[in-house]
Coordinates of C-alpha atoms and ligand atoms in Angstrom, one line a residue:
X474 CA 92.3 63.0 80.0
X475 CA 94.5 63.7 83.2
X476 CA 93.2 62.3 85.8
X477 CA 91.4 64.5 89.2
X478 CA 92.6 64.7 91.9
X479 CA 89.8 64.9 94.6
X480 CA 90.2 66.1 98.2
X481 CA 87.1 64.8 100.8
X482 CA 86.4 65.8 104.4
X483 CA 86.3 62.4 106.3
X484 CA 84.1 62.1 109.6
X485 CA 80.8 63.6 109.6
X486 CA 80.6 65.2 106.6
X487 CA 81.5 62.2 104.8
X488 CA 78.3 60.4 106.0
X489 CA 76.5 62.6 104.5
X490 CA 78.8 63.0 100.8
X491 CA 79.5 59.3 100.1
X492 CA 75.8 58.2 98.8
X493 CA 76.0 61.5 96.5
X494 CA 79.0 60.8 95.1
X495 CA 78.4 57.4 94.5
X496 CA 75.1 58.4 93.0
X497 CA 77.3 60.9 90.8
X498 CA 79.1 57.7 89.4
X499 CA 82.7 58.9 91.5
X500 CA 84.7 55.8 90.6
X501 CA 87.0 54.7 94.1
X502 CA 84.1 55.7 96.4
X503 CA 82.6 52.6 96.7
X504 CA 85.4 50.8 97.9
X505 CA 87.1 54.0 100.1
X506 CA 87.6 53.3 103.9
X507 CA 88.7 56.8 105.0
X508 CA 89.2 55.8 108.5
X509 CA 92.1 53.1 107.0
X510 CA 93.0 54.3 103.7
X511 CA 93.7 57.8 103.0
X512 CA 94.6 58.0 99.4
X513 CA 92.7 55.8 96.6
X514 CA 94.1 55.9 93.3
X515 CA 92.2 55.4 90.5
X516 CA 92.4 56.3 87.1
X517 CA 90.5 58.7 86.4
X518 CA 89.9 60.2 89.5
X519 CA 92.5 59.9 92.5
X520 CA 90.7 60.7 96.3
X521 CA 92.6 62.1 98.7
X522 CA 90.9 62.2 102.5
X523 CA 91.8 64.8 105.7
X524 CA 90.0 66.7 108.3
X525 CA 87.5 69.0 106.8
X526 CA 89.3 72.2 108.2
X527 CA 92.2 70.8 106.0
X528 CA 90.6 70.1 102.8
X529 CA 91.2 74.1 101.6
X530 CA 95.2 74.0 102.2
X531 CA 95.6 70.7 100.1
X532 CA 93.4 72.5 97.0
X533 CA 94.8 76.3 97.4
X534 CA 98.7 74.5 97.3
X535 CA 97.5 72.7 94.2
X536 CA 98.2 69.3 95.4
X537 CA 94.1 68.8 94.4
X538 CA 92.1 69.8 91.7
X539 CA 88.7 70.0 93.6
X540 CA 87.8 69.9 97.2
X541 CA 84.7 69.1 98.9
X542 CA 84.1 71.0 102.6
X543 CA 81.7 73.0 104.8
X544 CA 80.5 76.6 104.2
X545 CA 81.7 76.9 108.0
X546 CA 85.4 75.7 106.6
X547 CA 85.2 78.4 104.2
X548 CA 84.0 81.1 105.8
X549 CA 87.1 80.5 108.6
X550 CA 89.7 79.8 105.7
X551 CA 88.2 80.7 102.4
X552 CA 90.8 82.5 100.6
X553 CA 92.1 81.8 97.4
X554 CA 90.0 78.8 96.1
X555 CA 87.0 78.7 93.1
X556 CA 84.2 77.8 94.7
X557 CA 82.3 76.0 92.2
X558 CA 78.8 74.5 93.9
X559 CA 76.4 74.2 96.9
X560 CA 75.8 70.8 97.3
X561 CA 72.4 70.8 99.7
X562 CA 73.2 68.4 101.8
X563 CA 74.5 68.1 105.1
X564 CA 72.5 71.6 106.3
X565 CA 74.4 72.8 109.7
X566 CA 74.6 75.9 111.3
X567 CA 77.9 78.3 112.4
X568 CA 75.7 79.3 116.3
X569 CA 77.0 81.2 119.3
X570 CA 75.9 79.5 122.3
X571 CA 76.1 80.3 126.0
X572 CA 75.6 78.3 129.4
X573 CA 71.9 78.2 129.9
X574 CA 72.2 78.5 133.9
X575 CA 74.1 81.9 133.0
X576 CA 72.7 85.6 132.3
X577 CA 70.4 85.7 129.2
X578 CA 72.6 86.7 126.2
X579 CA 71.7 90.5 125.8
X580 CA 72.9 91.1 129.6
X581 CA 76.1 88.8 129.2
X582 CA 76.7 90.8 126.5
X583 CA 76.5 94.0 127.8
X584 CA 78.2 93.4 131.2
X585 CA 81.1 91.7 129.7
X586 CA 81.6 94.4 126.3
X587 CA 85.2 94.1 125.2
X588 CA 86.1 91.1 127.9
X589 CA 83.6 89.1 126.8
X590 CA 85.5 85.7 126.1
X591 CA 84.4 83.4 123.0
X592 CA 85.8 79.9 122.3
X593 CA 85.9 78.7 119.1
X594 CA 87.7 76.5 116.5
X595 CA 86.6 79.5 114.1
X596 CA 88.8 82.5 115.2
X597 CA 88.2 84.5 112.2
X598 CA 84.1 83.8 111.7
X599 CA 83.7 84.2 115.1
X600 CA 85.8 87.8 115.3
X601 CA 84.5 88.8 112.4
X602 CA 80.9 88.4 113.6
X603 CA 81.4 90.5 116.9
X604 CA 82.9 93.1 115.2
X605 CA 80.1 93.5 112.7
X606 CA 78.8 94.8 116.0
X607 CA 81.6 96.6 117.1
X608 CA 83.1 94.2 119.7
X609 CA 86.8 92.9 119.8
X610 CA 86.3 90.0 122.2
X611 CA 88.6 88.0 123.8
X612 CA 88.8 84.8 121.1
X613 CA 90.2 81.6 122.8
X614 CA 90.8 79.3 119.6
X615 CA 90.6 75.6 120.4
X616 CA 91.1 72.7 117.8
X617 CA 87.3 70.9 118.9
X618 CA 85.0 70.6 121.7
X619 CA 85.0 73.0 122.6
X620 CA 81.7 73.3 125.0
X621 CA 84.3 72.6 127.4
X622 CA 85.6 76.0 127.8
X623 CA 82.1 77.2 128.8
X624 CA 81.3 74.5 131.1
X625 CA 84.1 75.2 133.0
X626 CA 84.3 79.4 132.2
X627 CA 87.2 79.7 130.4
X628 CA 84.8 81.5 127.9
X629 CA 81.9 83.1 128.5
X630 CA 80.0 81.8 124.9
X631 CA 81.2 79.0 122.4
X632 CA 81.1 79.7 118.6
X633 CA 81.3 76.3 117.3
X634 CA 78.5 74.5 114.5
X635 CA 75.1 73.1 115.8
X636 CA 73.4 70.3 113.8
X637 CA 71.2 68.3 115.9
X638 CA 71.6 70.4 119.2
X639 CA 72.6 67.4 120.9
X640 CA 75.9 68.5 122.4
X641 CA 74.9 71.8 123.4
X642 CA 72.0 70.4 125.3
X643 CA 74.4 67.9 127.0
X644 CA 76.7 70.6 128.0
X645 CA 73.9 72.9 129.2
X646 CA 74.2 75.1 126.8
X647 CA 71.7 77.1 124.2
X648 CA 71.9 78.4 120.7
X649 CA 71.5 82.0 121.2
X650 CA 72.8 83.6 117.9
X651 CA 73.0 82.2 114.2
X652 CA 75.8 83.4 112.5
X653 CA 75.2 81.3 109.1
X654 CA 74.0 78.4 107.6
X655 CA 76.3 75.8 106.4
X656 CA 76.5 73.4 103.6
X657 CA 79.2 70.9 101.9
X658 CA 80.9 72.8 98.8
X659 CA 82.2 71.9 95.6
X660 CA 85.9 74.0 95.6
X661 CA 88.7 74.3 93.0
X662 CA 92.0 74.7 92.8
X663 CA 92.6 78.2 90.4
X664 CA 94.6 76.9 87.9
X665 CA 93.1 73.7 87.9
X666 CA 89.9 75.4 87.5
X667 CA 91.4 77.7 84.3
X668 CA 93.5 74.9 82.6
X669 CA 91.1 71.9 83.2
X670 CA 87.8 73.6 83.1
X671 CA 86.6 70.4 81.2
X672 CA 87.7 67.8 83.5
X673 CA 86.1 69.4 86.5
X674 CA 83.3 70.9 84.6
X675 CA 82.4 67.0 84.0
X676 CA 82.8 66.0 87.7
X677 CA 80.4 69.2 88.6
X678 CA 77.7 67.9 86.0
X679 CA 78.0 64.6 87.7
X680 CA 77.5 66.0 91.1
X681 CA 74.1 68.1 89.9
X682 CA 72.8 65.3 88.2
X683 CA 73.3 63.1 91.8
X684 CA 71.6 66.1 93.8
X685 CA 68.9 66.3 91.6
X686 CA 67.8 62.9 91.2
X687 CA 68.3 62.4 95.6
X688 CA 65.7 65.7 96.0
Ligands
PRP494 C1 80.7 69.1 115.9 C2 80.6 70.4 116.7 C3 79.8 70.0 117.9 C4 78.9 68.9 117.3 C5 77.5 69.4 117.0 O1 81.7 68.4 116.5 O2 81.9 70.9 117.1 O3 80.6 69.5 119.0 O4 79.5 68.4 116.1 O5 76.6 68.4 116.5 P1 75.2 68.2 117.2 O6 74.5 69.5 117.2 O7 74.5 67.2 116.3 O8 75.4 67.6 118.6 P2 82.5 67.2 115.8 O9 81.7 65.9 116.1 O10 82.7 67.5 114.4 O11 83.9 67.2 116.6 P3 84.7 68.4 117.3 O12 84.2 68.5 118.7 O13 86.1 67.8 117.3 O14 84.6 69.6 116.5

């Protein structure tokens, strides 16, 4: 068999993938360092490691087979990819938050209409989800931590992804809108996914099997 190539979010969500997919029997994830070491041939399986915002370019070009990455990834970016599986781990949230010494949310958001000014690293969620209401705001796109903007009022509300609430809280800030949940997924490649069905299909199994026995 060819071998798979596998593309992996490091920081956070890797915390939170490694146990699974050495439970799953991933061979090169026992010995993979992705703060050093950002490819690890094997193989069978060959792992690749990036940001997870970057983890969809490296499987839509084809350079991997299969991807892991957040729902929050996708919804941003999520064009042109199989996704293959929830894995139900790692549970965050995609949240709009605002500065809780401000107006309440329902007032900001009337007085400031079309000017109101969002920061994100999520252009596209976060325009999409005001103009489910009919708003265009003002999107300020920023690569990370972006609390910053609201602290000091380049924006007037952050859309960024709340898992603890820790940062918000230290930023004195508050979740005031959910715009969706967010777990790691299981992506493909589409060619990968129509000419090596097998392969991946195997590595898929592998993964359920993992989740199932860690529930
Ligand atoms: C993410 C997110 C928040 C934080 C939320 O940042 O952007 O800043 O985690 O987690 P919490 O609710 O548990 O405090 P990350 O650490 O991924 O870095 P970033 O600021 O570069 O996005």
């Amino acid at each position: 068999m060819e071998r798979v190539t596998l593309v992996l979010p490091r920081g956070r969500p890797w915390e939170t993938l490694e146990p699974i997919l050495r439970r799953a029997g991933v061979p090169g994830v026992a010995a993979a360092d992705p703060d050093r070491q950002l490819v690890v041939e094997g193989e069978r399986v060959r792992l690749l490691f990036t940001r997870p915002a970057d983890v969809v370019t490296y499987v839509r070009e084809g350079v991997a087979d299969l991807g892991v990455t957040g729902k929050d990834v996708l919804l941003e970016d999520g064009s042109g990819i199989v996704e293959l599986l929830e894995l139900p781990v790692g549970r965050w949230r995609l949240s709009v938050a605002v500065p809780e010494a401000g107006s309440p949310w329902p007032e900001l958001l009337a007085q400031r209409g079309e000017s109101l000014r969002v920061a994100t690293s999520y252009p596209r969620a976060a325009a999409s989800h005001f103009a489910a209401r009919g708003l265009t705001p003002h999107v300020v796109h920023l690569r990370g931590a972006v609390e910053l903007a609201a602290v000091v009022g380049l924006a007037d509300c952050v859309v960024d992804v709340v898992d603890t609430g820790r940062t918000l809280a230290a930023h004195g800030l508050v979740e005031v809108e959910r715009i969706a949940e967010v777990s790691l997924r299981l992506v493909a490649n589409t060619v990968s996914h129509r000419l090596r069905h097998a392969e991946l299909d195997a590595l898929a199994r592998g993964l359920r099997r993992a989740l199932r026995t860690s529930a």
